[in-house]
PDB file of N, CA and C in Angstrom:
ATOM      1  N   GLY Y   1      60.030-157.057 131.479  1.00 88.00           N
ATOM      2  CA  GLY Y   1      58.993-156.106 131.841  1.00 88.00           C
ATOM      3  C   GLY Y   1      59.597-154.828 132.404  1.00 88.00           C
ATOM      4  N   GLU Y   2      58.827-153.789 132.400  1.00 96.00           N
ATOM      5  CA  GLU Y   2      59.305-152.517 132.912  1.00 96.00           C
ATOM      6  C   GLU Y   2      58.853-152.311 134.355  1.00 96.00           C
ATOM      7  N   GLU Y   3      59.695-151.640 135.112  1.00 98.00           N
ATOM      8  CA  GLU Y   3      59.403-151.311 136.509  1.00 98.00           C
ATOM      9  C   GLU Y   3      59.473-149.794 136.663  1.00 98.00           C
ATOM     10  N   THR Y   4      58.865-149.307 137.741  1.00 98.00           N
ATOM     11  CA  THR Y   4      58.935-147.880 138.052  1.00 98.00           C
ATOM     12  C   THR Y   4      59.443-147.721 139.471  1.00 98.00           C
ATOM     13  N   THR Y   5      60.281-146.715 139.704  1.00 98.00           N
ATOM     14  CA  THR Y   5      60.761-146.424 141.043  1.00 98.00           C
ATOM     15  C   THR Y   5      60.813-144.914 141.236  1.00 98.00           C
ATOM     16  N   SER Y   6      60.840-144.498 142.494  1.00 98.00           N
ATOM     17  CA  SER Y   6      60.943-143.074 142.824  1.00 98.00           C
ATOM     18  C   SER Y   6      62.336-142.806 143.380  1.00 98.00           C
ATOM     19  N   LEU Y   7      63.011-141.800 142.830  1.00 98.00           N
ATOM     20  CA  LEU Y   7      64.391-141.491 143.201  1.00 98.00           C
ATOM     21  C   LEU Y   7      64.547-140.011 143.523  1.00 98.00           C
ATOM     22  N   HIS Y   8      65.555-139.695 144.362  1.00 98.00           N
ATOM     23  CA  HIS Y   8      65.937-138.311 144.671  1.00 98.00           C
ATOM     24  C   HIS Y   8      66.770-137.752 143.530  1.00 98.00           C
ATOM     25  N   VAL Y   9      66.483-136.518 143.101  1.00 98.00           N
ATOM     26  CA  VAL Y   9      67.376-135.821 142.177  1.00 98.00           C
ATOM     27  C   VAL Y   9      68.410-135.095 143.034  1.00 98.00           C
ATOM     28  N   VAL Y  10      69.684-135.509 142.917  1.00 98.00           N
ATOM     29  CA  VAL Y  10      70.741-134.942 143.757  1.00 98.00           C
ATOM     30  C   VAL Y  10      71.670-134.015 142.987  1.00 98.00           C
ATOM     31  N   GLY Y  11      71.530-133.997 141.657  1.00 98.00           N
ATOM     32  CA  GLY Y  11      72.377-133.123 140.867  1.00 98.00           C
ATOM     33  C   GLY Y  11      71.943-133.088 139.422  1.00 98.00           C
ATOM     34  N   ILE Y  12      72.619-132.244 138.670  1.00 98.00           N
ATOM     35  CA  ILE Y  12      72.319-132.064 137.250  1.00 98.00           C
ATOM     36  C   ILE Y  12      73.608-132.296 136.463  1.00 98.00           C
ATOM     37  N   GLN Y  13      73.498-133.078 135.403  1.00 97.00           N
ATOM     38  CA  GLN Y  13      74.608-133.227 134.471  1.00 97.00           C
ATOM     39  C   GLN Y  13      74.280-132.321 133.282  1.00 97.00           C
ATOM     40  N   ASP Y  14      75.174-131.388 132.999  1.00 96.00           N
ATOM     41  CA  ASP Y  14      74.924-130.455 131.904  1.00 96.00           C
ATOM     42  C   ASP Y  14      74.930-131.179 130.567  1.00 96.00           C
ATOM     43  N   GLY Y  15      74.159-130.635 129.628  1.00 96.00           N
ATOM     44  CA  GLY Y  15      74.179-131.169 128.269  1.00 96.00           C
ATOM     45  C   GLY Y  15      75.571-131.041 127.683  1.00 96.00           C
ATOM     46  N   ARG Y  16      75.952-132.004 126.869  1.00 94.00           N
ATOM     47  CA  ARG Y  16      77.301-132.011 126.289  1.00 94.00           C
ATOM     48  C   ARG Y  16      77.536-130.782 125.409  1.00 94.00           C
ATOM     49  N   GLU Y  17      78.749-130.259 125.502  1.00 95.00           N
ATOM     50  CA  GLU Y  17      79.134-129.126 124.667  1.00 95.00           C
ATOM     51  C   GLU Y  17      78.983-129.505 123.200  1.00 95.00           C
ATOM     52  N   GLY Y  18      78.354-128.640 122.444  1.00 96.00           N
ATOM     53  CA  GLY Y  18      78.181-128.910 121.017  1.00 96.00           C
ATOM     54  C   GLY Y  18      76.942-129.733 120.708  1.00 96.00           C
ATOM     55  N   SER Y  19      76.283-130.273 121.749  1.00 92.00           N
ATOM     56  CA  SER Y  19      75.051-131.032 121.518  1.00 92.00           C
ATOM     57  C   SER Y  19      73.872-130.067 121.552  1.00 92.00           C
ATOM     58  N   LYS Y  20      72.690-130.555 121.144  1.00 92.00           N
ATOM     59  CA  LYS Y  20      71.540-129.650 121.139  1.00 92.00           C
ATOM     60  C   LYS Y  20      71.106-129.294 122.563  1.00 92.00           C
ATOM     61  N   TYR Y  21      71.628-130.019 123.569  1.00 94.00           N
ATOM     62  CA  TYR Y  21      71.272-129.736 124.963  1.00 94.00           C
ATOM     63  C   TYR Y  21      72.349-128.930 125.689  1.00 94.00           C
ATOM     64  N   GLU Y  22      73.327-128.417 124.953  1.00 95.00           N
ATOM     65  CA  GLU Y  22      74.359-127.586 125.576  1.00 95.00           C
ATOM     66  C   GLU Y  22      73.693-126.410 126.290  1.00 95.00           C
ATOM     67  N   GLY Y  23      74.110-126.160 127.543  1.00 95.00           N
ATOM     68  CA  GLY Y  23      73.524-125.075 128.316  1.00 95.00           C
ATOM     69  C   GLY Y  23      72.204-125.449 128.967  1.00 95.00           C
ATOM     70  N   GLN Y  24      71.773-126.699 128.780  1.00 97.00           N
ATOM     71  CA  GLN Y  24      70.535-127.197 129.373  1.00 97.00           C
ATOM     72  C   GLN Y  24      70.852-128.439 130.212  1.00 97.00           C
ATOM     73  N   ILE Y  25      69.805-129.073 130.734  1.00 98.00           N
ATOM     74  CA  ILE Y  25      69.980-130.313 131.480  1.00 98.00           C
ATOM     75  C   ILE Y  25      70.245-131.449 130.494  1.00 98.00           C
ATOM     76  N   GLY Y  26      71.377-132.132 130.685  1.00 97.00           N
ATOM     77  CA  GLY Y  26      71.649-133.320 129.885  1.00 97.00           C
ATOM     78  C   GLY Y  26      71.043-134.538 130.552  1.00 97.00           C
ATOM     79  N   ALA Y  27      71.197-134.595 131.879  1.00 98.00           N
ATOM     80  CA  ALA Y  27      70.629-135.704 132.652  1.00 98.00           C
ATOM     81  C   ALA Y  27      70.444-135.274 134.093  1.00 98.00           C
ATOM     82  N   LEU Y  28      69.530-135.953 134.769  1.00 98.00           N
ATOM     83  CA  LEU Y  28      69.310-135.757 136.200  1.00 98.00           C
ATOM     84  C   LEU Y  28      70.106-136.823 136.933  1.00 98.00           C
ATOM     85  N   ILE Y  29      70.911-136.413 137.905  1.00 98.00           N
ATOM     86  CA  ILE Y  29      71.693-137.363 138.700  1.00 98.00           C
ATOM     87  C   ILE Y  29      70.812-137.770 139.876  1.00 98.00           C
ATOM     88  N   CYS Y  30      70.479-139.059 139.928  1.00 98.00           N
ATOM     89  CA  CYS Y  30      69.479-139.538 140.888  1.00 98.00           C
ATOM     90  C   CYS Y  30      70.044-140.622 141.789  1.00 98.00           C
ATOM     91  N   GLU Y  31      69.481-140.723 142.985  1.00 98.00           N
ATOM     92  CA  GLU Y  31      69.862-141.841 143.858  1.00 98.00           C
ATOM     93  C   GLU Y  31      68.683-142.285 144.700  1.00 98.00           C
ATOM     94  N   SER Y  32      68.822-143.519 145.186  1.00 98.00           N
ATOM     95  CA  SER Y  32      67.803-144.086 146.065  1.00 98.00           C
ATOM     96  C   SER Y  32      67.918-143.440 147.446  1.00 98.00           C
ATOM     97  N   GLU Y  33      66.919-143.639 148.279  1.00 98.00           N
ATOM     98  CA  GLU Y  33      66.888-143.029 149.616  1.00 98.00           C
ATOM     99  C   GLU Y  33      68.110-143.407 150.441  1.00 98.00           C
ATOM    100  N   ASP Y  34      68.581-144.651 150.276  1.00 98.00           N
ATOM    101  CA  ASP Y  34      69.712-145.147 151.069  1.00 98.00           C
ATOM    102  C   ASP Y  34      71.059-144.972 150.362  1.00 98.00           C
ATOM    103  N   GLY Y  35      71.058-144.363 149.171  1.00 97.00           N
ATOM    104  CA  GLY Y  35      72.303-144.132 148.448  1.00 97.00           C
ATOM    105  C   GLY Y  35      72.907-145.377 147.815  1.00 97.00           C
ATOM    106  N   GLU Y  36      72.182-146.490 147.860  1.00 97.00           N
ATOM    107  CA  GLU Y  36      72.710-147.753 147.313  1.00 97.00           C
ATOM    108  C   GLU Y  36      72.609-147.812 145.788  1.00 97.00           C
ATOM    109  N   LEU Y  37      71.788-146.931 145.212  1.00 97.00           N
ATOM    110  CA  LEU Y  37      71.607-146.902 143.767  1.00 97.00           C
ATOM    111  C   LEU Y  37      71.834-145.474 143.284  1.00 97.00           C
ATOM    112  N   MET Y  38      72.641-145.331 142.232  1.00 97.00           N
ATOM    113  CA  MET Y  38      72.863-144.027 141.601  1.00 97.00           C
ATOM    114  C   MET Y  38      72.736-144.187 140.101  1.00 97.00           C
ATOM    115  N   VAL Y  39      72.030-143.253 139.463  1.00 97.00           N
ATOM    116  CA  VAL Y  39      71.834-143.356 138.016  1.00 97.00           C
ATOM    117  C   VAL Y  39      71.593-141.966 137.441  1.00 97.00           C
ATOM    118  N   ASN Y  40      72.082-141.756 136.227  1.00 97.00           N
ATOM    119  CA  ASN Y  40      71.806-140.519 135.499  1.00 97.00           C
ATOM    120  C   ASN Y  40      70.644-140.775 134.552  1.00 97.00           C
ATOM    121  N   VAL Y  41      69.627-139.927 134.618  1.00 98.00           N
ATOM    122  CA  VAL Y  41      68.424-140.102 133.808  1.00 98.00           C
ATOM    123  C   VAL Y  41      68.294-138.923 132.851  1.00 98.00           C
ATOM    124  N   GLY Y  42      68.464-139.194 131.556  1.00 97.00           N
ATOM    125  CA  GLY Y  42      68.333-138.156 130.547  1.00 97.00           C
ATOM    126  C   GLY Y  42      67.172-138.410 129.604  1.00 97.00           C
ATOM    127  N   SER Y  43      66.916-139.683 129.316  1.00 97.00           N
ATOM    128  CA  SER Y  43      65.816-140.024 128.410  1.00 97.00           C
ATOM    129  C   SER Y  43      64.484-139.676 129.053  1.00 97.00           C
ATOM    130  N   GLY Y  44      63.541-139.250 128.233  1.00 98.00           N
ATOM    131  CA  GLY Y  44      62.200-138.946 128.734  1.00 98.00           C
ATOM    132  C   GLY Y  44      62.005-137.478 129.084  1.00 98.00           C
ATOM    133  N   LEU Y  45      63.104-136.728 129.184  1.00 98.00           N
ATOM    134  CA  LEU Y  45      62.981-135.300 129.478  1.00 98.00           C
ATOM    135  C   LEU Y  45      62.562-134.552 128.216  1.00 98.00           C
ATOM    136  N   THR Y  46      61.559-133.699 128.330  1.00 97.00           N
ATOM    137  CA  THR Y  46      61.148-132.878 127.196  1.00 97.00           C
ATOM    138  C   THR Y  46      62.081-131.677 127.089  1.00 97.00           C
ATOM    139  N   ASP Y  47      62.011-130.972 125.986  1.00 95.00           N
ATOM    140  CA  ASP Y  47      62.817-129.752 125.827  1.00 95.00           C
ATOM    141  C   ASP Y  47      62.478-128.758 126.944  1.00 95.00           C
ATOM    142  N   GLU Y  48      61.201-128.730 127.324  1.00 97.00           N
ATOM    143  CA  GLU Y  48      60.762-127.847 128.412  1.00 97.00           C
ATOM    144  C   GLU Y  48      61.390-128.282 129.744  1.00 97.00           C
ATOM    145  N   ASP Y  49      61.384-129.594 130.019  1.00 98.00           N
ATOM    146  CA  ASP Y  49      61.989-130.129 131.248  1.00 98.00           C
ATOM    147  C   ASP Y  49      63.459-129.725 131.353  1.00 98.00           C
ATOM    148  N   ARG Y  50      64.154-129.752 130.223  1.00 97.00           N
ATOM    149  CA  ARG Y  50      65.599-129.507 130.220  1.00 97.00           C
ATOM    150  C   ARG Y  50      65.963-128.070 130.578  1.00 97.00           C
ATOM    151  N   LEU Y  51      64.972-127.189 130.612  1.00 97.00           N
ATOM    152  CA  LEU Y  51      65.198-125.787 130.983  1.00 97.00           C
ATOM    153  C   LEU Y  51      64.817-125.512 132.434  1.00 97.00           C
ATOM    154  N   ARG Y  52      64.224-126.487 133.108  1.00 96.00           N
ATOM    155  CA  ARG Y  52      63.792-126.286 134.499  1.00 96.00           C
ATOM    156  C   ARG Y  52      64.987-126.072 135.425  1.00 96.00           C
ATOM    157  N   THR Y  53      64.769-125.317 136.486  1.00 95.00           N
ATOM    158  CA  THR Y  53      65.847-125.041 137.439  1.00 95.00           C
ATOM    159  C   THR Y  53      65.523-125.591 138.824  1.00 95.00           C
ATOM    160  N   ASP Y  54      64.422-126.338 138.929  1.00 97.00           N
ATOM    161  CA  ASP Y  54      63.935-126.744 140.264  1.00 97.00           C
ATOM    162  C   ASP Y  54      63.974-128.240 140.513  1.00 97.00           C
ATOM    163  N   PHE Y  55      64.748-128.994 139.710  1.00 98.00           N
ATOM    164  CA  PHE Y  55      64.744-130.455 139.875  1.00 98.00           C
ATOM    165  C   PHE Y  55      65.473-130.930 141.140  1.00 98.00           C
ATOM    166  N   ILE Y  56      66.562-130.241 141.516  1.00 98.00           N
ATOM    167  CA  ILE Y  56      67.371-130.746 142.628  1.00 98.00           C
ATOM    168  C   ILE Y  56      66.561-130.742 143.918  1.00 98.00           C
ATOM    169  N   GLY Y  57      66.600-131.890 144.622  1.00 98.00           N
ATOM    170  CA  GLY Y  57      65.844-132.039 145.858  1.00 98.00           C
ATOM    171  C   GLY Y  57      64.471-132.664 145.659  1.00 98.00           C
ATOM    172  N   LYS Y  58      64.041-132.759 144.406  1.00 98.00           N
ATOM    173  CA  LYS Y  58      62.739-133.348 144.121  1.00 98.00           C
ATOM    174  C   LYS Y  58      62.822-134.877 144.056  1.00 98.00           C
ATOM    175  N   ILE Y  59      61.664-135.507 144.199  1.00 98.00           N
ATOM    176  CA  ILE Y  59      61.531-136.948 143.959  1.00 98.00           C
ATOM    177  C   ILE Y  59      60.917-137.107 142.575  1.00 98.00           C
ATOM    178  N   ILE Y  60      61.525-137.946 141.750  1.00 98.00           N
ATOM    179  CA  ILE Y  60      60.945-138.202 140.430  1.00 98.00           C
ATOM    180  C   ILE Y  60      60.675-139.691 140.260  1.00 98.00           C
ATOM    181  N   ASP Y  61      59.711-140.002 139.417  1.00 98.00           N
ATOM    182  CA  ASP Y  61      59.457-141.383 139.028  1.00 98.00           C
ATOM    183  C   ASP Y  61      60.262-141.683 137.775  1.00 98.00           C
ATOM    184  N   VAL Y  62      60.896-142.859 137.800  1.00 98.00           N
ATOM    185  CA  VAL Y  62      61.735-143.313 136.685  1.00 98.00           C
ATOM    186  C   VAL Y  62      61.242-144.694 136.274  1.00 98.00           C
ATOM    187  N   ILE Y  63      61.039-144.885 134.981  1.00 98.00           N
ATOM    188  CA  ILE Y  63      60.691-146.208 134.460  1.00 98.00           C
ATOM    189  C   ILE Y  63      61.971-146.822 133.906  1.00 98.00           C
ATOM    190  N   TYR Y  64      62.150-148.123 134.080  1.00 98.00           N
ATOM    191  CA  TYR Y  64      63.412-148.765 133.671  1.00 98.00           C
ATOM    192  C   TYR Y  64      63.170-150.225 133.373  1.00 98.00           C
ATOM    193  N   ASN Y  65      64.178-150.865 132.772  1.00 98.00           N
ATOM    194  CA  ASN Y  65      64.029-152.262 132.372  1.00 98.00           C
ATOM    195  C   ASN Y  65      64.625-153.250 133.354  1.00 98.00           C
ATOM    196  N   ALA Y  66      65.665-152.854 134.090  1.00 97.00           N
ATOM    197  CA  ALA Y  66      66.296-153.772 135.042  1.00 97.00           C
ATOM    198  C   ALA Y  66      67.180-152.998 136.008  1.00 97.00           C
ATOM    199  N   LYS Y  67      67.364-153.573 137.199  1.00 97.00           N
ATOM    200  CA  LYS Y  67      68.335-153.060 138.179  1.00 97.00           C
ATOM    201  C   LYS Y  67      69.645-153.787 137.900  1.00 97.00           C
ATOM    202  N   ILE Y  68      70.730-153.024 137.745  1.00 96.00           N
ATOM    203  CA  ILE Y  68      72.006-153.639 137.376  1.00 96.00           C
ATOM    204  C   ILE Y  68      73.111-153.147 138.299  1.00 96.00           C
ATOM    205  N   LYS Y  69      74.175-153.928 138.389  1.00 93.00           N
ATOM    206  CA  LYS Y  69      75.372-153.507 139.126  1.00 93.00           C
ATOM    207  C   LYS Y  69      76.319-152.866 138.130  1.00 93.00           C
ATOM    208  N   SER Y  70      76.787-151.670 138.453  1.00 78.00           N
ATOM    209  CA  SER Y  70      77.773-151.019 137.588  1.00 78.00           C
ATOM    210  C   SER Y  70      79.095-151.771 137.702  1.00 78.00           C
ATOM    211  N   LYS Y  71      79.782-151.936 136.584  1.00 82.00           N
ATOM    212  CA  LYS Y  71      81.076-152.631 136.584  1.00 82.00           C
ATOM    213  C   LYS Y  71      82.050-151.938 137.520  1.00 82.00           C
ATOM    214  N   GLY Y  72      82.688-152.709 138.386  1.00 88.00           N
ATOM    215  CA  GLY Y  72      83.686-152.170 139.293  1.00 88.00           C
ATOM    216  C   GLY Y  72      83.140-151.216 140.329  1.00 88.00           C
ATOM    217  N   SER Y  73      81.830-151.307 140.582  1.00 87.00           N
ATOM    218  CA  SER Y  73      81.206-150.392 141.536  1.00 87.00           C
ATOM    219  C   SER Y  73      80.407-151.163 142.570  1.00 87.00           C
ATOM    220  N   ASP Y  74      80.285-150.596 143.755  1.00 90.00           N
ATOM    221  CA  ASP Y  74      79.475-151.219 144.806  1.00 90.00           C
ATOM    222  C   ASP Y  74      78.023-150.771 144.721  1.00 90.00           C
ATOM    223  N   THR Y  75      77.757-149.727 143.939  1.00 94.00           N
ATOM    224  CA  THR Y  75      76.382-149.220 143.876  1.00 94.00           C
ATOM    225  C   THR Y  75      75.621-149.824 142.711  1.00 94.00           C
ATOM    226  N   TRP Y  76      74.317-149.852 142.853  1.00 97.00           N
ATOM    227  CA  TRP Y  76      73.414-150.322 141.810  1.00 97.00           C
ATOM    228  C   TRP Y  76      73.140-149.204 140.827  1.00 97.00           C
ATOM    229  N   SER Y  77      72.651-149.576 139.653  1.00 97.00           N
ATOM    230  CA  SER Y  77      72.206-148.611 138.668  1.00 97.00           C
ATOM    231  C   SER Y  77      70.958-149.177 137.991  1.00 97.00           C
ATOM    232  N   LEU Y  78      70.447-148.471 136.999  1.00 97.00           N
ATOM    233  CA  LEU Y  78      69.265-148.931 136.263  1.00 97.00           C
ATOM    234  C   LEU Y  78      69.596-149.037 134.784  1.00 97.00           C
ATOM    235  N   PHE Y  79      69.022-150.060 134.131  1.00 97.00           N
ATOM    236  CA  PHE Y  79      69.187-150.264 132.696  1.00 97.00           C
ATOM    237  C   PHE Y  79      68.051-149.555 131.967  1.00 97.00           C
ATOM    238  N   LEU Y  80      68.394-148.692 131.019  1.00 97.00           N
ATOM    239  CA  LEU Y  80      67.439-147.919 130.219  1.00 97.00           C
ATOM    240  C   LEU Y  80      66.460-147.095 131.077  1.00 97.00           C
ATOM    241  N   PRO Y  81      66.989-146.238 131.964  1.00 98.00           N
ATOM    242  CA  PRO Y  81      66.090-145.411 132.777  1.00 98.00           C
ATOM    243  C   PRO Y  81      65.485-144.273 131.957  1.00 98.00           C
ATOM    244  N   ARG Y  82      64.210-143.989 132.192  1.00 98.00           N
ATOM    245  CA  ARG Y  82      63.533-142.898 131.505  1.00 98.00           C
ATOM    246  C   ARG Y  82      62.729-142.090 132.506  1.00 98.00           C
ATOM    247  N   TYR Y  83      62.827-140.785 132.412  1.00 98.00           N
ATOM    248  CA  TYR Y  83      62.105-139.875 133.304  1.00 98.00           C
ATOM    249  C   TYR Y  83      60.610-139.943 133.030  1.00 98.00           C
ATOM    250  N   LEU Y  84      59.826-140.026 134.115  1.00 98.00           N
ATOM    251  CA  LEU Y  84      58.370-140.007 133.977  1.00 98.00           C
ATOM    252  C   LEU Y  84      57.785-138.682 134.454  1.00 98.00           C
ATOM    253  N   GLU Y  85      57.984-138.374 135.754  1.00 98.00           N
ATOM    254  CA  GLU Y  85      57.349-137.177 136.305  1.00 98.00           C
ATOM    255  C   GLU Y  85      57.921-136.852 137.673  1.00 98.00           C
ATOM    256  N   VAL Y  86      57.689-135.616 138.108  1.00 98.00           N
ATOM    257  CA  VAL Y  86      58.015-135.206 139.473  1.00 98.00           C
ATOM    258  C   VAL Y  86      56.884-135.683 140.375  1.00 98.00           C
ATOM    259  N   ARG Y  87      57.255-136.249 141.528  1.00 98.00           N
ATOM    260  CA  ARG Y  87      56.265-136.714 142.501  1.00 98.00           C
ATOM    261  C   ARG Y  87      56.134-135.681 143.614  1.00 98.00           C
ATOM    262  N   SER Y  88      55.217-134.748 143.468  1.00 96.00           N
ATOM    263  CA  SER Y  88      55.045-133.706 144.485  1.00 96.00           C
ATOM    264  C   SER Y  88      54.396-134.257 145.750  1.00 96.00           C
ATOM    265  N   ASP Y  89      53.860-135.484 145.667  1.00 97.00           N
ATOM    266  CA  ASP Y  89      53.192-136.098 146.828  1.00 97.00           C
ATOM    267  C   ASP Y  89      54.166-136.883 147.707  1.00 97.00           C
ATOM    268  N   ARG Y  90      55.437-136.952 147.312  1.00 97.00           N
ATOM    269  CA  ARG Y  90      56.406-137.744 148.077  1.00 97.00           C
ATOM    270  C   ARG Y  90      57.593-136.893 148.468  1.00 97.00           C
ATOM    271  N   ASP Y  91      58.144-137.163 149.670  1.00 95.00           N
ATOM    272  CA  ASP Y  91      59.381-136.475 150.034  1.00 95.00           C
ATOM    273  C   ASP Y  91      60.500-137.453 150.363  1.00 95.00           C
ATOM    274  N   THR Y  92      60.247-138.737 150.168  1.00 98.00           N
ATOM    275  CA  THR Y  92      61.317-139.730 150.291  1.00 98.00           C
ATOM    276  C   THR Y  92      61.331-140.599 149.031  1.00 98.00           C
ATOM    277  N   ALA Y  93      62.513-141.083 148.698  1.00 98.00           N
ATOM    278  CA  ALA Y  93      62.677-141.963 147.556  1.00 98.00           C
ATOM    279  C   ALA Y  93      62.552-143.417 148.009  1.00 98.00           C
ATOM    280  N   ASP Y  94      62.549-144.332 147.070  1.00 98.00           N
ATOM    281  CA  ASP Y  94      62.548-145.763 147.383  1.00 98.00           C
ATOM    282  C   ASP Y  94      63.951-146.172 147.866  1.00 98.00           C
ATOM    283  N   THR Y  95      63.995-147.173 148.748  1.00 98.00           N
ATOM    284  CA  THR Y  95      65.278-147.763 149.133  1.00 98.00           C
ATOM    285  C   THR Y  95      65.574-148.929 148.199  1.00 98.00           C
ATOM    286  N   ILE Y  96      66.801-149.406 148.222  1.00 97.00           N
ATOM    287  CA  ILE Y  96      67.229-150.460 147.296  1.00 97.00           C
ATOM    288  C   ILE Y  96      66.344-151.709 147.434  1.00 97.00           C
ATOM    289  N   ASP Y  97      65.865-151.978 148.636  1.00 96.00           N
ATOM    290  CA  ASP Y  97      65.014-153.160 148.870  1.00 96.00           C
ATOM    291  C   ASP Y  97      63.682-153.070 148.120  1.00 96.00           C
ATOM    292  N   HIS Y  98      63.251-151.851 147.810  1.00 96.00           N
ATOM    293  CA  HIS Y  98      61.970-151.665 147.134  1.00 96.00           C
ATOM    294  C   HIS Y  98      62.116-151.517 145.615  1.00 96.00           C
ATOM    295  N   ILE Y  99      63.365-151.572 145.144  1.00 97.00           N
ATOM    296  CA  ILE Y  99      63.612-151.412 143.714  1.00 97.00           C
ATOM    297  C   ILE Y  99      63.876-152.803 143.129  1.00 97.00           C
ATOM    298  N   LYS Y 100      62.973-153.244 142.257  1.00 94.00           N
ATOM    299  CA  LYS Y 100      63.065-154.610 141.731  1.00 94.00           C
ATOM    300  C   LYS Y 100      64.174-154.754 140.706  1.00 94.00           C
TER     301      LYS Y 100
END
């Protein structure tokens, strides 16, 4: 089943050179409120989203299939994360305990 969580956007990963997203947002670098989970979210972004300049510092909702441990890492990540929307009604992200 799919789950949804709210995460902080802490950075932007640029689109790969030579890809259709070059010079745009390739992925949003996101983390949980407690920093225990970090994940890059690129799927689900529209072409319009990829041109936005205001993502950093925002809370976004991400839909995903599972919470996973990255190999050789102490932090959690998400399997198949997809961007849903900016949550203008929230100023804190979920902590790892609230992410299924």
